[in-house]
Amino acid sequence: MSIELWLALLAGALGTYLIRLLPLLWMQRRLRHSRERAGTESTPAWLGVLGPMMIAAVLGVSLVPRTLDSSGWYATGLGLLATLLVWRRTRSLGLPVVVGVASFAAVVLLLR
């Protein structure tokens, strides 16, 4: 692999790690200060919506096809539809993602 790809992987891994680490460190510091002041320990409201916002951001990026031609839209649409149908049937997380990714890959490979 080229050095550019390794740098992109490293930047992605570091960004993913920091998204999780920084709120944790901030919350630990906040709770420590709260205990020292003998106040109540409460989680800020924005921290409760941070997780769903990150998931929505990842979903938004995933819904844009990697190529903006008809095969890209078709693969993305079919992958999304397969994910939703399996999720509706199983109400789980893992299997719908696997089926959606497999459907996307099958369409991409078939339309090559």
PDB file of N, CA and C in Angstrom:
ATOM      1  N   MET A   1       0.841  -1.185   0.000  1.00  0.00           N
ATOM      2  CA  MET A   1       0.000   0.000   0.000  1.00  0.00           C
ATOM      3  C   MET A   1       0.880   1.240   0.000  1.00  0.00           C
ATOM      4  N   SER A   2       0.344   2.278  -0.553  1.00  0.00           N
ATOM      5  CA  SER A   2       1.104   3.516  -0.635  1.00  0.00           C
ATOM      6  C   SER A   2       1.111   4.223   0.717  1.00  0.00           C
ATOM      7  N   ILE A   3       2.044   5.149   0.867  1.00  0.00           N
ATOM      8  CA  ILE A   3       2.175   5.898   2.117  1.00  0.00           C
ATOM      9  C   ILE A   3       0.959   6.786   2.361  1.00  0.00           C
ATOM     10  N   GLU A   4       0.347   7.280   1.260  1.00  0.00           N
ATOM     11  CA  GLU A   4      -0.833   8.122   1.417  1.00  0.00           C
ATOM     12  C   GLU A   4      -2.000   7.352   2.027  1.00  0.00           C
ATOM     13  N   LEU A   5      -2.147   6.100   1.624  1.00  0.00           N
ATOM     14  CA  LEU A   5      -3.218   5.279   2.175  1.00  0.00           C
ATOM     15  C   LEU A   5      -2.979   4.992   3.652  1.00  0.00           C
ATOM     16  N   TRP A   6      -1.739   4.706   4.015  1.00  0.00           N
ATOM     17  CA  TRP A   6      -1.410   4.462   5.424  1.00  0.00           C
ATOM     18  C   TRP A   6      -1.662   5.715   6.266  1.00  0.00           C
ATOM     19  N   LEU A   7      -1.319   6.871   5.708  1.00  0.00           N
ATOM     20  CA  LEU A   7      -1.582   8.118   6.442  1.00  0.00           C
ATOM     21  C   LEU A   7      -3.084   8.369   6.600  1.00  0.00           C
ATOM     22  N   ALA A   8      -3.857   8.050   5.557  1.00  0.00           N
ATOM     23  CA  ALA A   8      -5.318   8.211   5.649  1.00  0.00           C
ATOM     24  C   ALA A   8      -5.894   7.258   6.693  1.00  0.00           C
ATOM     25  N   LEU A   9      -5.410   6.017   6.719  1.00  0.00           N
ATOM     26  CA  LEU A   9      -5.871   5.059   7.727  1.00  0.00           C
ATOM     27  C   LEU A   9      -5.503   5.526   9.133  1.00  0.00           C
ATOM     28  N   LEU A  10      -4.302   6.028   9.288  1.00  0.00           N
ATOM     29  CA  LEU A  10      -3.853   6.518  10.598  1.00  0.00           C
ATOM     30  C   LEU A  10      -4.692   7.718  11.038  1.00  0.00           C
ATOM     31  N   ALA A  11      -4.965   8.629  10.115  1.00  0.00           N
ATOM     32  CA  ALA A  11      -5.786   9.797  10.465  1.00  0.00           C
ATOM     33  C   ALA A  11      -7.202   9.373  10.831  1.00  0.00           C
ATOM     34  N   GLY A  12      -7.763   8.419  10.108  1.00  0.00           N
ATOM     35  CA  GLY A  12      -9.102   7.925  10.433  1.00  0.00           C
ATOM     36  C   GLY A  12      -9.143   7.243  11.791  1.00  0.00           C
ATOM     37  N   ALA A  13      -8.135   6.432  12.071  1.00  0.00           N
ATOM     38  CA  ALA A  13      -8.084   5.739  13.360  1.00  0.00           C
ATOM     39  C   ALA A  13      -7.901   6.732  14.504  1.00  0.00           C
ATOM     40  N   LEU A  14      -7.043   7.704  14.309  1.00  0.00           N
ATOM     41  CA  LEU A  14      -6.812   8.711  15.351  1.00  0.00           C
ATOM     42  C   LEU A  14      -8.071   9.547  15.585  1.00  0.00           C
ATOM     43  N   GLY A  15      -8.738   9.937  14.510  1.00  0.00           N
ATOM     44  CA  GLY A  15      -9.978  10.709  14.653  1.00  0.00           C
ATOM     45  C   GLY A  15     -11.059   9.916  15.370  1.00  0.00           C
ATOM     46  N   THR A  16     -11.201   8.640  15.040  1.00  0.00           N
ATOM     47  CA  THR A  16     -12.188   7.794  15.704  1.00  0.00           C
ATOM     48  C   THR A  16     -11.872   7.652  17.189  1.00  0.00           C
ATOM     49  N   TYR A  17     -10.589   7.486  17.497  1.00  0.00           N
ATOM     50  CA  TYR A  17     -10.178   7.352  18.893  1.00  0.00           C
ATOM     51  C   TYR A  17     -10.437   8.645  19.672  1.00  0.00           C
ATOM     52  N   LEU A  18     -10.112   9.771  19.074  1.00  0.00           N
ATOM     53  CA  LEU A  18     -10.289  11.047  19.776  1.00  0.00           C
ATOM     54  C   LEU A  18     -11.767  11.393  19.979  1.00  0.00           C
ATOM     55  N   ILE A  19     -12.631  10.989  19.035  1.00  0.00           N
ATOM     56  CA  ILE A  19     -14.069  11.237  19.198  1.00  0.00           C
ATOM     57  C   ILE A  19     -14.585  10.558  20.453  1.00  0.00           C
ATOM     58  N   ARG A  20     -14.024   9.411  20.782  1.00  0.00           N
ATOM     59  CA  ARG A  20     -14.460   8.699  21.980  1.00  0.00           C
ATOM     60  C   ARG A  20     -13.706   9.149  23.222  1.00  0.00           C
ATOM     61  N   LEU A  21     -12.448   9.441  23.088  1.00  0.00           N
ATOM     62  CA  LEU A  21     -11.619   9.747  24.249  1.00  0.00           C
ATOM     63  C   LEU A  21     -11.894  11.133  24.828  1.00  0.00           C
ATOM     64  N   LEU A  22     -12.004  12.135  24.000  1.00  0.00           N
ATOM     65  CA  LEU A  22     -12.124  13.504  24.511  1.00  0.00           C
ATOM     66  C   LEU A  22     -13.384  13.731  25.353  1.00  0.00           C
ATOM     67  N   PRO A  23     -14.581  13.271  24.928  1.00  0.00           N
ATOM     68  CA  PRO A  23     -15.731  13.430  25.828  1.00  0.00           C
ATOM     69  C   PRO A  23     -15.581  12.668  27.137  1.00  0.00           C
ATOM     70  N   LEU A  24     -14.925  11.505  27.086  1.00  0.00           N
ATOM     71  CA  LEU A  24     -14.708  10.726  28.311  1.00  0.00           C
ATOM     72  C   LEU A  24     -13.815  11.487  29.279  1.00  0.00           C
ATOM     73  N   LEU A  25     -12.701  12.018  28.784  1.00  0.00           N
ATOM     74  CA  LEU A  25     -11.793  12.770  29.645  1.00  0.00           C
ATOM     75  C   LEU A  25     -12.460  14.030  30.182  1.00  0.00           C
ATOM     76  N   TRP A  26     -13.238  14.701  29.333  1.00  0.00           N
ATOM     77  CA  TRP A  26     -13.925  15.914  29.770  1.00  0.00           C
ATOM     78  C   TRP A  26     -14.934  15.592  30.868  1.00  0.00           C
ATOM     79  N   MET A  27     -15.673  14.486  30.693  1.00  0.00           N
ATOM     80  CA  MET A  27     -16.686  14.116  31.688  1.00  0.00           C
ATOM     81  C   MET A  27     -16.029  13.691  32.999  1.00  0.00           C
ATOM     82  N   GLN A  28     -14.917  12.960  32.939  1.00  0.00           N
ATOM     83  CA  GLN A  28     -14.224  12.575  34.168  1.00  0.00           C
ATOM     84  C   GLN A  28     -13.760  13.811  34.928  1.00  0.00           C
ATOM     85  N   ARG A  29     -13.215  14.781  34.221  1.00  0.00           N
ATOM     86  CA  ARG A  29     -12.764  16.010  34.881  1.00  0.00           C
ATOM     87  C   ARG A  29     -13.937  16.773  35.487  1.00  0.00           C
ATOM     88  N   ARG A  30     -15.037  16.810  34.771  1.00  0.00           N
ATOM     89  CA  ARG A  30     -16.223  17.513  35.276  1.00  0.00           C
ATOM     90  C   ARG A  30     -16.765  16.839  36.531  1.00  0.00           C
ATOM     91  N   LEU A  31     -16.830  15.501  36.537  1.00  0.00           N
ATOM     92  CA  LEU A  31     -17.323  14.785  37.713  1.00  0.00           C
ATOM     93  C   LEU A  31     -16.390  14.964  38.907  1.00  0.00           C
ATOM     94  N   ARG A  32     -15.077  14.981  38.643  1.00  0.00           N
ATOM     95  CA  ARG A  32     -14.108  15.184  39.734  1.00  0.00           C
ATOM     96  C   ARG A  32     -14.308  16.565  40.356  1.00  0.00           C
ATOM     97  N   HIS A  33     -14.482  17.589  39.543  1.00  0.00           N
ATOM     98  CA  HIS A  33     -14.715  18.937  40.070  1.00  0.00           C
ATOM     99  C   HIS A  33     -16.046  19.019  40.807  1.00  0.00           C
ATOM    100  N   SER A  34     -17.031  18.318  40.309  1.00  0.00           N
ATOM    101  CA  SER A  34     -18.348  18.335  40.937  1.00  0.00           C
ATOM    102  C   SER A  34     -18.292  17.691  42.320  1.00  0.00           C
ATOM    103  N   ARG A  35     -17.543  16.592  42.448  1.00  0.00           N
ATOM    104  CA  ARG A  35     -17.399  15.936  43.749  1.00  0.00           C
ATOM    105  C   ARG A  35     -16.645  16.817  44.729  1.00  0.00           C
ATOM    106  N   GLU A  36     -15.638  17.507  44.257  1.00  0.00           N
ATOM    107  CA  GLU A  36     -14.853  18.376  45.137  1.00  0.00           C
ATOM    108  C   GLU A  36     -15.691  19.524  45.678  1.00  0.00           C
ATOM    109  N   ARG A  37     -16.643  19.979  44.915  1.00  0.00           N
ATOM    110  CA  ARG A  37     -17.518  21.072  45.365  1.00  0.00           C
ATOM    111  C   ARG A  37     -18.740  20.543  46.104  1.00  0.00           C
ATOM    112  N   ALA A  38     -18.851  19.224  46.274  1.00  0.00           N
ATOM    113  CA  ALA A  38     -19.980  18.572  46.936  1.00  0.00           C
ATOM    114  C   ALA A  38     -21.299  18.878  46.252  1.00  0.00           C
ATOM    115  N   GLY A  39     -21.230  19.057  44.976  1.00  0.00           N
ATOM    116  CA  GLY A  39     -22.445  19.304  44.204  1.00  0.00           C
ATOM    117  C   GLY A  39     -23.000  18.007  43.662  1.00  0.00           C
ATOM    118  N   THR A  40     -24.050  18.117  42.920  1.00  0.00           N
ATOM    119  CA  THR A  40     -24.636  16.925  42.319  1.00  0.00           C
ATOM    120  C   THR A  40     -23.879  16.596  41.042  1.00  0.00           C
ATOM    121  N   GLU A  41     -23.807  15.320  40.755  1.00  0.00           N
ATOM    122  CA  GLU A  41     -23.140  14.864  39.545  1.00  0.00           C
ATOM    123  C   GLU A  41     -24.197  14.691  38.465  1.00  0.00           C
ATOM    124  N   SER A  42     -24.105  15.479  37.455  1.00  0.00           N
ATOM    125  CA  SER A  42     -25.077  15.351  36.375  1.00  0.00           C
ATOM    126  C   SER A  42     -24.355  15.348  35.045  1.00  0.00           C
ATOM    127  N   THR A  43     -24.898  14.597  34.145  1.00  0.00           N
ATOM    128  CA  THR A  43     -24.354  14.540  32.800  1.00  0.00           C
ATOM    129  C   THR A  43     -24.943  15.694  32.005  1.00  0.00           C
ATOM    130  N   PRO A  44     -24.122  16.450  31.297  1.00  0.00           N
ATOM    131  CA  PRO A  44     -24.678  17.539  30.492  1.00  0.00           C
ATOM    132  C   PRO A  44     -25.554  16.995  29.362  1.00  0.00           C
ATOM    133  N   ALA A  45     -26.531  17.774  28.980  1.00  0.00           N
ATOM    134  CA  ALA A  45     -27.501  17.327  27.979  1.00  0.00           C
ATOM    135  C   ALA A  45     -26.847  17.050  26.637  1.00  0.00           C
ATOM    136  N   TRP A  46     -25.840  17.842  26.274  1.00  0.00           N
ATOM    137  CA  TRP A  46     -25.225  17.662  24.956  1.00  0.00           C
ATOM    138  C   TRP A  46     -24.488  16.339  24.858  1.00  0.00           C
ATOM    139  N   LEU A  47     -24.005  15.812  26.005  1.00  0.00           N
ATOM    140  CA  LEU A  47     -23.287  14.544  25.966  1.00  0.00           C
ATOM    141  C   LEU A  47     -24.239  13.385  25.676  1.00  0.00           C
ATOM    142  N   GLY A  48     -25.498  13.517  26.068  1.00  0.00           N
ATOM    143  CA  GLY A  48     -26.488  12.483  25.795  1.00  0.00           C
ATOM    144  C   GLY A  48     -26.876  12.395  24.337  1.00  0.00           C
ATOM    145  N   VAL A  49     -26.756  13.480  23.610  1.00  0.00           N
ATOM    146  CA  VAL A  49     -27.119  13.460  22.187  1.00  0.00           C
ATOM    147  C   VAL A  49     -25.895  13.314  21.279  1.00  0.00           C
ATOM    148  N   LEU A  50     -24.706  13.312  21.858  1.00  0.00           N
ATOM    149  CA  LEU A  50     -23.487  13.209  21.050  1.00  0.00           C
ATOM    150  C   LEU A  50     -23.412  11.880  20.302  1.00  0.00           C
ATOM    151  N   GLY A  51     -23.735  10.773  20.975  1.00  0.00           N
ATOM    152  CA  GLY A  51     -23.687   9.453  20.331  1.00  0.00           C
ATOM    153  C   GLY A  51     -24.637   9.347  19.155  1.00  0.00           C
ATOM    154  N   PRO A  52     -25.936   9.668  19.351  1.00  0.00           N
ATOM    155  CA  PRO A  52     -26.844   9.613  18.195  1.00  0.00           C
ATOM    156  C   PRO A  52     -26.447  10.560  17.070  1.00  0.00           C
ATOM    157  N   MET A  53     -25.858  11.723  17.411  1.00  0.00           N
ATOM    158  CA  MET A  53     -25.419  12.645  16.359  1.00  0.00           C
ATOM    159  C   MET A  53     -24.282  12.054  15.537  1.00  0.00           C
ATOM    160  N   MET A  54     -23.354  11.345  16.204  1.00  0.00           N
ATOM    161  CA  MET A  54     -22.244  10.724  15.469  1.00  0.00           C
ATOM    162  C   MET A  54     -22.756   9.608  14.573  1.00  0.00           C
ATOM    163  N   ILE A  55     -23.725   8.834  15.077  1.00  0.00           N
ATOM    164  CA  ILE A  55     -24.300   7.758  14.261  1.00  0.00           C
ATOM    165  C   ILE A  55     -25.037   8.353  13.060  1.00  0.00           C
ATOM    166  N   ALA A  56     -25.764   9.444  13.271  1.00  0.00           N
ATOM    167  CA  ALA A  56     -26.455  10.097  12.160  1.00  0.00           C
ATOM    168  C   ALA A  56     -25.461  10.630  11.133  1.00  0.00           C
ATOM    169  N   ALA A  57     -24.325  11.147  11.596  1.00  0.00           N
ATOM    170  CA  ALA A  57     -23.308  11.638  10.662  1.00  0.00           C
ATOM    171  C   ALA A  57     -22.742  10.500   9.821  1.00  0.00           C
ATOM    172  N   VAL A  58     -22.469   9.363  10.448  1.00  0.00           N
ATOM    173  CA  VAL A  58     -21.949   8.207   9.711  1.00  0.00           C
ATOM    174  C   VAL A  58     -23.008   7.706   8.724  1.00  0.00           C
ATOM    175  N   LEU A  59     -24.260   7.688   9.156  1.00  0.00           N
ATOM    176  CA  LEU A  59     -25.340   7.259   8.258  1.00  0.00           C
ATOM    177  C   LEU A  59     -25.455   8.212   7.073  1.00  0.00           C
ATOM    178  N   GLY A  60     -25.369   9.506   7.334  1.00  0.00           N
ATOM    179  CA  GLY A  60     -25.466  10.479   6.251  1.00  0.00           C
ATOM    180  C   GLY A  60     -24.370  10.301   5.217  1.00  0.00           C
ATOM    181  N   VAL A  61     -23.168  10.044   5.677  1.00  0.00           N
ATOM    182  CA  VAL A  61     -22.053   9.816   4.752  1.00  0.00           C
ATOM    183  C   VAL A  61     -22.258   8.525   3.984  1.00  0.00           C
ATOM    184  N   SER A  62     -22.815   7.513   4.647  1.00  0.00           N
ATOM    185  CA  SER A  62     -23.015   6.216   3.994  1.00  0.00           C
ATOM    186  C   SER A  62     -24.105   6.257   2.935  1.00  0.00           C
ATOM    187  N   LEU A  63     -25.019   7.201   3.027  1.00  0.00           N
ATOM    188  CA  LEU A  63     -26.119   7.250   2.076  1.00  0.00           C
ATOM    189  C   LEU A  63     -25.749   7.917   0.769  1.00  0.00           C
ATOM    190  N   VAL A  64     -24.592   8.521   0.700  1.00  0.00           N
ATOM    191  CA  VAL A  64     -24.121   9.114  -0.548  1.00  0.00           C
ATOM    192  C   VAL A  64     -23.284   8.063  -1.267  1.00  0.00           C
ATOM    193  N   PRO A  65     -23.656   7.710  -2.499  1.00  0.00           N
ATOM    194  CA  PRO A  65     -22.901   6.669  -3.215  1.00  0.00           C
ATOM    195  C   PRO A  65     -21.454   7.082  -3.445  1.00  0.00           C
ATOM    196  N   ARG A  66     -20.590   6.072  -3.526  1.00  0.00           N
ATOM    197  CA  ARG A  66     -19.170   6.370  -3.745  1.00  0.00           C
ATOM    198  C   ARG A  66     -18.919   6.865  -5.160  1.00  0.00           C
ATOM    199  N   THR A  67     -19.743   6.438  -6.109  1.00  0.00           N
ATOM    200  CA  THR A  67     -19.711   7.004  -7.461  1.00  0.00           C
ATOM    201  C   THR A  67     -21.103   7.542  -7.756  1.00  0.00           C
ATOM    202  N   LEU A  68     -21.161   8.704  -8.335  1.00  0.00           N
ATOM    203  CA  LEU A  68     -22.446   9.366  -8.533  1.00  0.00           C
ATOM    204  C   LEU A  68     -23.104   8.990  -9.856  1.00  0.00           C
ATOM    205  N   ASP A  69     -22.909   7.764 -10.291  1.00  0.00           N
ATOM    206  CA  ASP A  69     -23.588   7.296 -11.492  1.00  0.00           C
ATOM    207  C   ASP A  69     -24.766   6.417 -11.076  1.00  0.00           C
ATOM    208  N   SER A  70     -25.484   5.882 -12.062  1.00  0.00           N
ATOM    209  CA  SER A  70     -26.692   5.110 -11.743  1.00  0.00           C
ATOM    210  C   SER A  70     -26.369   3.834 -10.980  1.00  0.00           C
ATOM    211  N   SER A  71     -25.227   3.181 -11.275  1.00  0.00           N
ATOM    212  CA  SER A  71     -24.902   1.950 -10.555  1.00  0.00           C
ATOM    213  C   SER A  71     -24.589   2.243  -9.084  1.00  0.00           C
ATOM    214  N   GLY A  72     -23.956   3.374  -8.807  1.00  0.00           N
ATOM    215  CA  GLY A  72     -23.677   3.751  -7.416  1.00  0.00           C
ATOM    216  C   GLY A  72     -24.952   4.007  -6.633  1.00  0.00           C
ATOM    217  N   TRP A  73     -25.888   4.726  -7.244  1.00  0.00           N
ATOM    218  CA  TRP A  73     -27.172   4.986  -6.573  1.00  0.00           C
ATOM    219  C   TRP A  73     -27.963   3.702  -6.400  1.00  0.00           C
ATOM    220  N   TYR A  74     -27.909   2.816  -7.416  1.00  0.00           N
ATOM    221  CA  TYR A  74     -28.639   1.557  -7.340  1.00  0.00           C
ATOM    222  C   TYR A  74     -28.068   0.685  -6.222  1.00  0.00           C
ATOM    223  N   ALA A  75     -26.742   0.571  -6.128  1.00  0.00           N
ATOM    224  CA  ALA A  75     -26.111  -0.237  -5.080  1.00  0.00           C
ATOM    225  C   ALA A  75     -26.412   0.330  -3.693  1.00  0.00           C
ATOM    226  N   THR A  76     -26.349   1.642  -3.566  1.00  0.00           N
ATOM    227  CA  THR A  76     -26.638   2.271  -2.270  1.00  0.00           C
ATOM    228  C   THR A  76     -28.096   2.071  -1.886  1.00  0.00           C
ATOM    229  N   GLY A  77     -28.991   2.264  -2.828  1.00  0.00           N
ATOM    230  CA  GLY A  77     -30.417   2.095  -2.547  1.00  0.00           C
ATOM    231  C   GLY A  77     -30.770   0.669  -2.180  1.00  0.00           C
ATOM    232  N   LEU A  78     -30.210  -0.289  -2.910  1.00  0.00           N
ATOM    233  CA  LEU A  78     -30.500  -1.686  -2.609  1.00  0.00           C
ATOM    234  C   LEU A  78     -29.892  -2.093  -1.260  1.00  0.00           C
ATOM    235  N   GLY A  79     -28.690  -1.625  -0.967  1.00  0.00           N
ATOM    236  CA  GLY A  79     -28.081  -1.912   0.335  1.00  0.00           C
ATOM    237  C   GLY A  79     -28.904  -1.331   1.467  1.00  0.00           C
ATOM    238  N   LEU A  80     -29.386  -0.105   1.287  1.00  0.00           N
ATOM    239  CA  LEU A  80     -30.225   0.525   2.311  1.00  0.00           C
ATOM    240  C   LEU A  80     -31.539  -0.229   2.483  1.00  0.00           C
ATOM    241  N   LEU A  81     -32.150  -0.600   1.366  1.00  0.00           N
ATOM    242  CA  LEU A  81     -33.419  -1.325   1.435  1.00  0.00           C
ATOM    243  C   LEU A  81     -33.236  -2.678   2.127  1.00  0.00           C
ATOM    244  N   ALA A  82     -32.171  -3.401   1.787  1.00  0.00           N
ATOM    245  CA  ALA A  82     -31.914  -4.696   2.424  1.00  0.00           C
ATOM    246  C   ALA A  82     -31.674  -4.524   3.924  1.00  0.00           C
ATOM    247  N   THR A  83     -30.933  -3.478   4.292  1.00  0.00           N
ATOM    248  CA  THR A  83     -30.679  -3.219   5.710  1.00  0.00           C
ATOM    249  C   THR A  83     -31.977  -2.949   6.461  1.00  0.00           C
ATOM    250  N   LEU A  84     -32.820  -2.101   5.886  1.00  0.00           N
ATOM    251  CA  LEU A  84     -34.083  -1.767   6.549  1.00  0.00           C
ATOM    252  C   LEU A  84     -35.010  -2.965   6.665  1.00  0.00           C
ATOM    253  N   LEU A  85     -35.084  -3.793   5.620  1.00  0.00           N
ATOM    254  CA  LEU A  85     -35.969  -4.960   5.663  1.00  0.00           C
ATOM    255  C   LEU A  85     -35.500  -5.972   6.713  1.00  0.00           C
ATOM    256  N   VAL A  86     -34.208  -6.225   6.771  1.00  0.00           N
ATOM    257  CA  VAL A  86     -33.700  -7.184   7.755  1.00  0.00           C
ATOM    258  C   VAL A  86     -33.827  -6.611   9.161  1.00  0.00           C
ATOM    259  N   TRP A  87     -33.599  -5.312   9.303  1.00  0.00           N
ATOM    260  CA  TRP A  87     -33.765  -4.708  10.631  1.00  0.00           C
ATOM    261  C   TRP A  87     -35.226  -4.802  11.079  1.00  0.00           C
ATOM    262  N   ARG A  88     -36.151  -4.564  10.164  1.00  0.00           N
ATOM    263  CA  ARG A  88     -37.566  -4.644  10.526  1.00  0.00           C
ATOM    264  C   ARG A  88     -37.942  -6.052  10.963  1.00  0.00           C
ATOM    265  N   ARG A  89     -37.318  -7.033  10.342  1.00  0.00           N
ATOM    266  CA  ARG A  89     -37.628  -8.430  10.674  1.00  0.00           C
ATOM    267  C   ARG A  89     -36.955  -8.855  11.976  1.00  0.00           C
ATOM    268  N   THR A  90     -35.696  -8.475  12.191  1.00  0.00           N
ATOM    269  CA  THR A  90     -34.929  -8.994  13.334  1.00  0.00           C
ATOM    270  C   THR A  90     -34.845  -8.030  14.506  1.00  0.00           C
ATOM    271  N   ARG A  91     -34.970  -6.729  14.251  1.00  0.00           N
ATOM    272  CA  ARG A  91     -34.814  -5.685  15.287  1.00  0.00           C
ATOM    273  C   ARG A  91     -33.473  -5.821  16.002  1.00  0.00           C
ATOM    274  N   SER A  92     -32.449  -6.175  15.256  1.00  0.00           N
ATOM    275  CA  SER A  92     -31.095  -6.268  15.806  1.00  0.00           C
ATOM    276  C   SER A  92     -30.187  -5.321  15.032  1.00  0.00           C
ATOM    277  N   LEU A  93     -28.926  -5.267  15.400  1.00  0.00           N
ATOM    278  CA  LEU A  93     -28.001  -4.359  14.735  1.00  0.00           C
ATOM    279  C   LEU A  93     -27.049  -5.072  13.785  1.00  0.00           C
ATOM    280  N   GLY A  94     -26.501  -6.192  14.187  1.00  0.00           N
ATOM    281  CA  GLY A  94     -25.443  -6.841  13.415  1.00  0.00           C
ATOM    282  C   GLY A  94     -25.899  -7.414  12.091  1.00  0.00           C
ATOM    283  N   LEU A  95     -26.925  -8.217  12.113  1.00  0.00           N
ATOM    284  CA  LEU A  95     -27.371  -8.887  10.884  1.00  0.00           C
ATOM    285  C   LEU A  95     -27.825  -7.901   9.806  1.00  0.00           C
ATOM    286  N   PRO A  96     -28.599  -6.866  10.116  1.00  0.00           N
ATOM    287  CA  PRO A  96     -28.959  -5.912   9.061  1.00  0.00           C
ATOM    288  C   PRO A  96     -27.743  -5.240   8.418  1.00  0.00           C
ATOM    289  N   VAL A  97     -26.727  -4.925   9.208  1.00  0.00           N
ATOM    290  CA  VAL A  97     -25.528  -4.297   8.641  1.00  0.00           C
ATOM    291  C   VAL A  97     -24.815  -5.269   7.708  1.00  0.00           C
ATOM    292  N   VAL A  98     -24.699  -6.522   8.126  1.00  0.00           N
ATOM    293  CA  VAL A  98     -24.032  -7.526   7.284  1.00  0.00           C
ATOM    294  C   VAL A  98     -24.802  -7.718   5.981  1.00  0.00           C
ATOM    295  N   VAL A  99     -26.110  -7.826   6.054  1.00  0.00           N
ATOM    296  CA  VAL A  99     -26.920  -8.034   4.849  1.00  0.00           C
ATOM    297  C   VAL A  99     -26.860  -6.795   3.949  1.00  0.00           C
ATOM    298  N   GLY A 100     -26.899  -5.613   4.534  1.00  0.00           N
ATOM    299  CA  GLY A 100     -26.813  -4.390   3.734  1.00  0.00           C
ATOM    300  C   GLY A 100     -25.481  -4.269   3.000  1.00  0.00           C
ATOM    301  N   VAL A 101     -24.394  -4.557   3.705  1.00  0.00           N
ATOM    302  CA  VAL A 101     -23.070  -4.484   3.079  1.00  0.00           C
ATOM    303  C   VAL A 101     -22.944  -5.552   1.998  1.00  0.00           C
ATOM    304  N   ALA A 102     -23.441  -6.752   2.268  1.00  0.00           N
ATOM    305  CA  ALA A 102     -23.376  -7.827   1.272  1.00  0.00           C
ATOM    306  C   ALA A 102     -24.206  -7.472   0.038  1.00  0.00           C
ATOM    307  N   SER A 103     -25.366  -6.875   0.243  1.00  0.00           N
ATOM    308  CA  SER A 103     -26.202  -6.469  -0.893  1.00  0.00           C
ATOM    309  C   SER A 103     -25.511  -5.394  -1.718  1.00  0.00           C
ATOM    310  N   PHE A 104     -24.928  -4.414  -1.033  1.00  0.00           N
ATOM    311  CA  PHE A 104     -24.190  -3.357  -1.725  1.00  0.00           C
ATOM    312  C   PHE A 104     -23.051  -3.954  -2.547  1.00  0.00           C
ATOM    313  N   ALA A 105     -22.265  -4.843  -1.927  1.00  0.00           N
ATOM    314  CA  ALA A 105     -21.124  -5.443  -2.624  1.00  0.00           C
ATOM    315  C   ALA A 105     -21.583  -6.292  -3.802  1.00  0.00           C
ATOM    316  N   ALA A 106     -22.680  -7.025  -3.632  1.00  0.00           N
ATOM    317  CA  ALA A 106     -23.169  -7.872  -4.727  1.00  0.00           C
ATOM    318  C   ALA A 106     -23.576  -7.023  -5.931  1.00  0.00           C
ATOM    319  N   VAL A 107     -24.261  -5.910  -5.662  1.00  0.00           N
ATOM    320  CA  VAL A 107     -24.689  -5.045  -6.771  1.00  0.00           C
ATOM    321  C   VAL A 107     -23.473  -4.415  -7.448  1.00  0.00           C
ATOM    322  N   VAL A 108     -22.506  -3.968  -6.653  1.00  0.00           N
ATOM    323  CA  VAL A 108     -21.294  -3.364  -7.245  1.00  0.00           C
ATOM    324  C   VAL A 108     -20.565  -4.378  -8.110  1.00  0.00           C
ATOM    325  N   LEU A 109     -20.437  -5.611  -7.625  1.00  0.00           N
ATOM    326  CA  LEU A 109     -19.731  -6.633  -8.397  1.00  0.00           C
ATOM    327  C   LEU A 109     -20.512  -7.038  -9.651  1.00  0.00           C
ATOM    328  N   LEU A 110     -21.826  -7.110  -9.554  1.00  0.00           N
ATOM    329  CA  LEU A 110     -22.636  -7.509 -10.710  1.00  0.00           C
ATOM    330  C   LEU A 110     -22.670  -6.434 -11.787  1.00  0.00           C
ATOM    331  N   LEU A 111     -22.605  -5.181 -11.407  1.00  0.00           N
ATOM    332  CA  LEU A 111     -22.708  -4.092 -12.384  1.00  0.00           C
ATOM    333  C   LEU A 111     -21.352  -3.649 -12.938  1.00  0.00           C
ATOM    334  N   ARG A 112     -20.286  -4.325 -12.574  1.00  0.00           N
ATOM    335  CA  ARG A 112     -18.968  -3.972 -13.122  1.00  0.00           C
ATOM    336  C   ARG A 112     -18.885  -4.226 -14.589  1.00  0.00           C
TER     337      ARG A 112
END
